[in-house]
Amino acid sequence: MKIKRILGAATGMVLGLATDLAHAAYELNLQTPETPIAGQIYHLHTLIMYVVLAIFVVVFGAMFYSIYAHRKSRGHQAAHFHENTTVEVIWTIIPFFILIGMAFPATKTVLAMKDTSSPDMTVKVTGFQWKWEYDYLQEGIHFFSNLSTPRDQIDNKVAKDAHYLLEVDHPLVVPTGKKIRMLVTADDVIHSWSVPAFGVKQDAIPGFIRDTWFKVEKPGIYRGQCSELCGKDHGFMPVVVEAKTPEDYAKWLADEKAKMAAVVEDPNKVYTLDEMKSKGEKVFTSHCAACHQASGMGIPGAFPALNGSKIATGDKAAHIDRVMNGKPGTAMAAFAAQLSDTEIAAVITYERNAWSNHTGDVIQPSEIKALRK
Amino acid sequence: MDATHAHDHGHDHHPSGLMRWVKTTNHKDIGTLYLWFALIMFFFAGSLAMMIRAELFEPGMQFVHPEFFNQLTTMHGLIMIFGVIMPAFTGFANWQVPLMIGAPDMAFPRMNNWSFWLLPVAAIFLIGEFFLPGGAVAGGWTMYPPLFIQGGVSYDLTIFAVHIMGASSIMGSINIITTILNMRAPGMTMMKMPMFVWTWLITAYLLIATMPVLAGAVTMLLTDRHFGTHFFNAAGGGDPVMFQHIFWFFGHPEVYILILPAFGIISQIIPTFARKPLFGYASMVYATGSIAILSFIVWGHHMFTVGMPAAGQLFFMYSTMLIAVPTGVKVFNWVATMWKGSMTFETPMLFAVAFVCLFTMGGFSGLVLAITPVDIQLQDTYYVVAHFHYVLVSGALFSIFAGAYYWLPKWTGHMYDEKLGKLHFWLSVISMNILFFPMHFLGLAGMPRRVPDYALQFTQFNQIASIGGFIFGASQLIFLIVVLKAVRGGAKATDKVWEGAEGLEWTVPSPAPYHTFETAPMVK
Ligand code: HEM
Ligand SMILES: [Cu+2]
């Protein structure tokens, strides 16, 4: 019975694999380059591949010929030579020239990649555990960009969609044909902002700002991922860039500004418990659930549970302090700078009244405002 | 030398039972301890890799949660490097260096005992972390702050374990250097030493130069974690990138520590089975030396994406490319050694030939990664994972297999099972390529490393890699069987086990008696 089932599962797996293999679009090379820099990288890689293949064929051709022809079983007698200065000098010098041939175009590309001068536009990107924040410095708008793949897809409960793990709620939007300079930094640990089709990968280092640039010609959606181990959700931190024509971009920008103006909150407004709870749940889902889980149970040993926790059910001031200022030395970030007064008040209210927590406390935005220096 | 005399004498001081192994100061016993330790750790770290490959068989989270996945990769990497490859090479050094240079033992036998026994202590700390609250360390074997500062108590234990392993390596290196420089048989000049002895001499210097650097880096991590220093914290005036500079100043020479002894082993084996002296002995020595020296000025190639200035990127690109020259010389010399030889292909030679071919492929992907702009595309993707496994598995590990098969008859006195050895070889070499070759494509297509889950377009190659991984993992059990069989019996090995073998180790009986060379042999 059991054996049959195991066998059945195994055949299923093999069949599934075989059909997968038959339909797969095997990608054997770098992603299609979409910027001039990525194009240069692509060609550099191709050039090196030719060089490497040629060396491979020559050297291992000789080796395998020798293995074939100079075997004892074929009666070959060993020769006795064991050095030859001329040969050794030649095979030291030739590689040297090959390397110079490769270094020359590579140097040109390095210099081009590093030239971030005179951009048309500058965006600051900040890495957080585990989301990106985009700050349009001249335009005055900013937003967070979170993974939007539903948890159920990750847990294999529902089918995965085409852009599984490479989709976000709020992509970076940029105009085509413009030189865009990215200022890259991080808030907690090192992340790396990377979009392969642009040839861009820049580490985001807390406390330091580094820059990089790209100029994309074709409107479209370009996808990448965080590329530096940054903790448990490192694999769930996509970068999505949407390039729009300058006209569409202008429209998007106007919309975005209007939206931001509409949600300006009055920090002195007084809310009811239910209002705060429902606002707070949204904040919790996008900023807190990654570690503490939607169930509030955390991950034992790594991330504490909030359900029934001493902080979330005890002294209000300590709870507010933890959310605003984080806990240094752990993955618990300081949210004071990331969230508005209303958002902080709301999420704390939610945490104090969700799951089995029933403190009945309502935190008002004005309390948070008073705590800010 | 009178072998009978050596044997008689040996009986007088031959301790037995468990305490023989705990208290031993005999280089052969200690070599054996190192080798068994490495083998056990290999199966442990290998089973972690099997879990990684099982989780990555399909997209979605199947068996483990992301935090545990990071613990798996971190521990797998740390233990493979510090618990498998390095101890295995040290085991070879303990067994072979005295035998090859005609010395009766290592220079400091008591310290030798200590260097070994520190290792199990460190291993217990590392493995024990899995049972602590919060689990084992999950910050990557590179231990980058600030992520590493965030962790719990197992991060402190890791730092402690690294200190202990570092102390062990330094003591071992001092012993090896002193032995080689002072205890060579009369007539064995430096330029007559076997290649394996040369490579270990240079490796030992690399260890002494870099281990303290690592110790310093992790000590700074420790004080940042607990004593309010801010070496790597920008808020206190520190710099997280400084850690990477210090770490890789150790880390890059470290990767040569993991490969130079391999060069040595291969340079012993190829001449034996080609029945022809090593081609270009002198240039082999100089090439090894140049690689060691160059290894200190290329660390920046691990950090091309941190945003160093163009001048820095160019310097590290050029210096890295330069290493290809002496490495190329070594490969050409091996091929020239085989050229017009009279070759046979026993298991050690098979592994040696696979080493030359596959290690070179790892070298080629290294050359691709040396080109800064291309590296920026590939850094922290599976391309890098493919690259370093080609040099570590088909390089370091295969050389260890080659050496083990080569010297097993000398160590145990019995021939190993050639059929099983060949089976182990073919399964390993084929599955190793199924496992790691597709990772090049994954990396080119942009799959980041150290991720527990991935986008759909990466599925097929991951499945192929996982299947290769399971076959590779299972094949290693054959090796265990071969070793156990040879230890317990088998055809009696002659003194000079291999027809084409040269060197002092082949002048003593097999198994090598407990005490050898009490009267130094003369080398002409
Ligand atoms: C059974 C054979 C092996 C398999 C299946 C295997 C597989 C893997 C995988 C899947 C990773 C994780 C890659 C990532 O997500 O970044 C990894 C990392 C690593 N492996 Fe292996 N590996 C094997 C043998 C070895 C050996 C023999 C070494 C020798 C030293 C080694 C050294 C490393 C290192 C240093 C890392 C990086 C760890 C880190 O990211 O911190 N592996 N391996
Ligand atoms: Cu990240």
PDB file of C-alpha atoms in Angstrom, chain A residues 119-203:
ATOM      1  CA  PRO A 119      21.894  63.040 -14.709  1.00  0.00           C
ATOM      2  CA  ASP A 120      18.451  64.100 -15.908  1.00  0.00           C
ATOM      3  CA  MET A 121      16.858  62.899 -12.735  1.00  0.00           C
ATOM      4  CA  THR A 122      17.876  61.474  -9.348  1.00  0.00           C
ATOM      5  CA  VAL A 123      16.074  58.902  -7.232  1.00  0.00           C
ATOM      6  CA  LYS A 124      17.213  57.808  -3.814  1.00  0.00           C
ATOM      7  CA  VAL A 125      16.585  54.174  -2.945  1.00  0.00           C
ATOM      8  CA  THR A 126      16.843  52.860   0.605  1.00  0.00           C
ATOM      9  CA  GLY A 127      16.951  49.169   1.444  1.00  0.00           C
ATOM     10  CA  PHE A 128      15.046  47.961   4.486  1.00  0.00           C
ATOM     11  CA  GLN A 129      14.525  44.482   5.886  1.00  0.00           C
ATOM     12  CA  TRP A 130      12.673  43.618   3.577  1.00  0.00           C
ATOM     13  CA  LYS A 131      11.433  46.299   1.230  1.00  0.00           C
ATOM     14  CA  TRP A 132      12.706  49.209  -0.805  1.00  0.00           C
ATOM     15  CA  GLU A 133      11.871  52.877  -0.362  1.00  0.00           C
ATOM     16  CA  TYR A 134      12.029  55.199  -3.370  1.00  0.00           C
ATOM     17  CA  ASP A 135      12.505  58.912  -2.885  1.00  0.00           C
ATOM     18  CA  TYR A 136      12.156  61.171  -5.938  1.00  0.00           C
ATOM     19  CA  LEU A 137      14.389  63.969  -4.736  1.00  0.00           C
ATOM     20  CA  GLN A 138      13.295  66.742  -7.117  1.00  0.00           C
ATOM     21  CA  GLU A 139       9.677  65.662  -7.497  1.00  0.00           C
ATOM     22  CA  GLY A 140       9.110  65.363  -3.759  1.00  0.00           C
ATOM     23  CA  ILE A 141       7.327  62.033  -3.765  1.00  0.00           C
ATOM     24  CA  HIS A 142       8.295  58.864  -1.972  1.00  0.00           C
ATOM     25  CA  PHE A 143       6.851  55.396  -1.395  1.00  0.00           C
ATOM     26  CA  PHE A 144       7.689  51.879  -0.273  1.00  0.00           C
ATOM     27  CA  SER A 145       7.882  48.932  -2.610  1.00  0.00           C
ATOM     28  CA  ASN A 146       6.917  45.551  -1.111  1.00  0.00           C
ATOM     29  CA  LEU A 147       6.737  42.064  -2.545  1.00  0.00           C
ATOM     30  CA  SER A 148       3.150  41.557  -3.725  1.00  0.00           C
ATOM     31  CA  THR A 149       3.177  37.794  -4.258  1.00  0.00           C
ATOM     32  CA  PRO A 150       0.532  36.394  -1.908  1.00  0.00           C
ATOM     33  CA  ARG A 151       1.719  34.190   0.952  1.00  0.00           C
ATOM     34  CA  ASP A 152      -0.490  31.349  -0.268  1.00  0.00           C
ATOM     35  CA  GLN A 153       1.513  31.078  -3.491  1.00  0.00           C
ATOM     36  CA  ILE A 154       4.752  30.847  -1.570  1.00  0.00           C
ATOM     37  CA  ASP A 155       3.259  28.142   0.648  1.00  0.00           C
ATOM     38  CA  ASN A 156       2.114  26.170  -2.411  1.00  0.00           C
ATOM     39  CA  LYS A 157      -1.547  26.496  -1.503  1.00  0.00           C
ATOM     40  CA  VAL A 158      -2.563  28.147  -4.771  1.00  0.00           C
ATOM     41  CA  ALA A 159      -1.052  28.223  -8.260  1.00  0.00           C
ATOM     42  CA  LYS A 160       1.832  30.607  -8.802  1.00  0.00           C
ATOM     43  CA  ASP A 161       1.394  33.465 -11.263  1.00  0.00           C
ATOM     44  CA  ALA A 162       3.816  34.336 -14.060  1.00  0.00           C
ATOM     45  CA  HIS A 163       5.835  36.867 -12.095  1.00  0.00           C
ATOM     46  CA  TYR A 164       6.001  34.862  -8.901  1.00  0.00           C
ATOM     47  CA  LEU A 165       8.403  36.616  -6.450  1.00  0.00           C
ATOM     48  CA  LEU A 166       9.253  39.262  -9.046  1.00  0.00           C
ATOM     49  CA  GLU A 167       6.250  41.537  -8.479  1.00  0.00           C
ATOM     50  CA  VAL A 168       5.717  44.477  -6.116  1.00  0.00           C
ATOM     51  CA  ASP A 169       2.850  46.632  -4.942  1.00  0.00           C
ATOM     52  CA  HIS A 170       4.525  49.848  -6.029  1.00  0.00           C
ATOM     53  CA  PRO A 171       7.260  49.734  -8.683  1.00  0.00           C
ATOM     54  CA  LEU A 172       9.830  52.411  -9.313  1.00  0.00           C
ATOM     55  CA  VAL A 173       8.530  54.427 -12.285  1.00  0.00           C
ATOM     56  CA  VAL A 174      10.988  56.256 -14.533  1.00  0.00           C
ATOM     57  CA  PRO A 175      10.870  58.033 -17.887  1.00  0.00           C
ATOM     58  CA  THR A 176      12.563  56.462 -20.923  1.00  0.00           C
ATOM     59  CA  GLY A 177      15.497  58.109 -22.670  1.00  0.00           C
ATOM     60  CA  LYS A 178      16.676  59.936 -19.555  1.00  0.00           C
ATOM     61  CA  LYS A 179      19.841  59.393 -17.571  1.00  0.00           C
ATOM     62  CA  ILE A 180      18.624  58.345 -14.160  1.00  0.00           C
ATOM     63  CA  ARG A 181      20.998  58.503 -11.249  1.00  0.00           C
ATOM     64  CA  MET A 182      20.216  56.222  -8.342  1.00  0.00           C
ATOM     65  CA  LEU A 183      21.489  57.130  -4.876  1.00  0.00           C
ATOM     66  CA  VAL A 184      21.640  53.860  -3.006  1.00  0.00           C
ATOM     67  CA  THR A 185      21.681  53.370   0.752  1.00  0.00           C
ATOM     68  CA  ALA A 186      20.198  51.150   3.443  1.00  0.00           C
ATOM     69  CA  ASP A 187      18.584  51.544   6.795  1.00  0.00           C
ATOM     70  CA  ASP A 188      19.516  48.359   8.652  1.00  0.00           C
ATOM     71  CA  VAL A 189      21.804  45.840   6.940  1.00  0.00           C
ATOM     72  CA  ILE A 190      23.504  45.703   3.564  1.00  0.00           C
ATOM     73  CA  HIS A 191      21.201  45.032   0.622  1.00  0.00           C
ATOM     74  CA  SER A 192      21.964  45.297  -3.059  1.00  0.00           C
ATOM     75  CA  TRP A 193      19.776  47.012  -5.638  1.00  0.00           C
ATOM     76  CA  SER A 194      20.012  45.119  -8.872  1.00  0.00           C
ATOM     77  CA  VAL A 195      18.307  45.098 -12.266  1.00  0.00           C
ATOM     78  CA  PRO A 196      20.134  42.695 -14.607  1.00  0.00           C
ATOM     79  CA  ALA A 197      18.649  44.083 -17.824  1.00  0.00           C
ATOM     80  CA  PHE A 198      20.143  47.483 -16.943  1.00  0.00           C
ATOM     81  CA  GLY A 199      23.565  46.119 -15.981  1.00  0.00           C
ATOM     82  CA  VAL A 200      23.083  47.685 -12.567  1.00  0.00           C
ATOM     83  CA  LYS A 201      23.949  46.168  -9.205  1.00  0.00           C
ATOM     84  CA  GLN A 202      24.842  48.483  -6.360  1.00  0.00           C
ATOM     85  CA  ASP A 203      25.171  47.493  -2.724  1.00  0.00           C
TER      86      ASP A 203
END
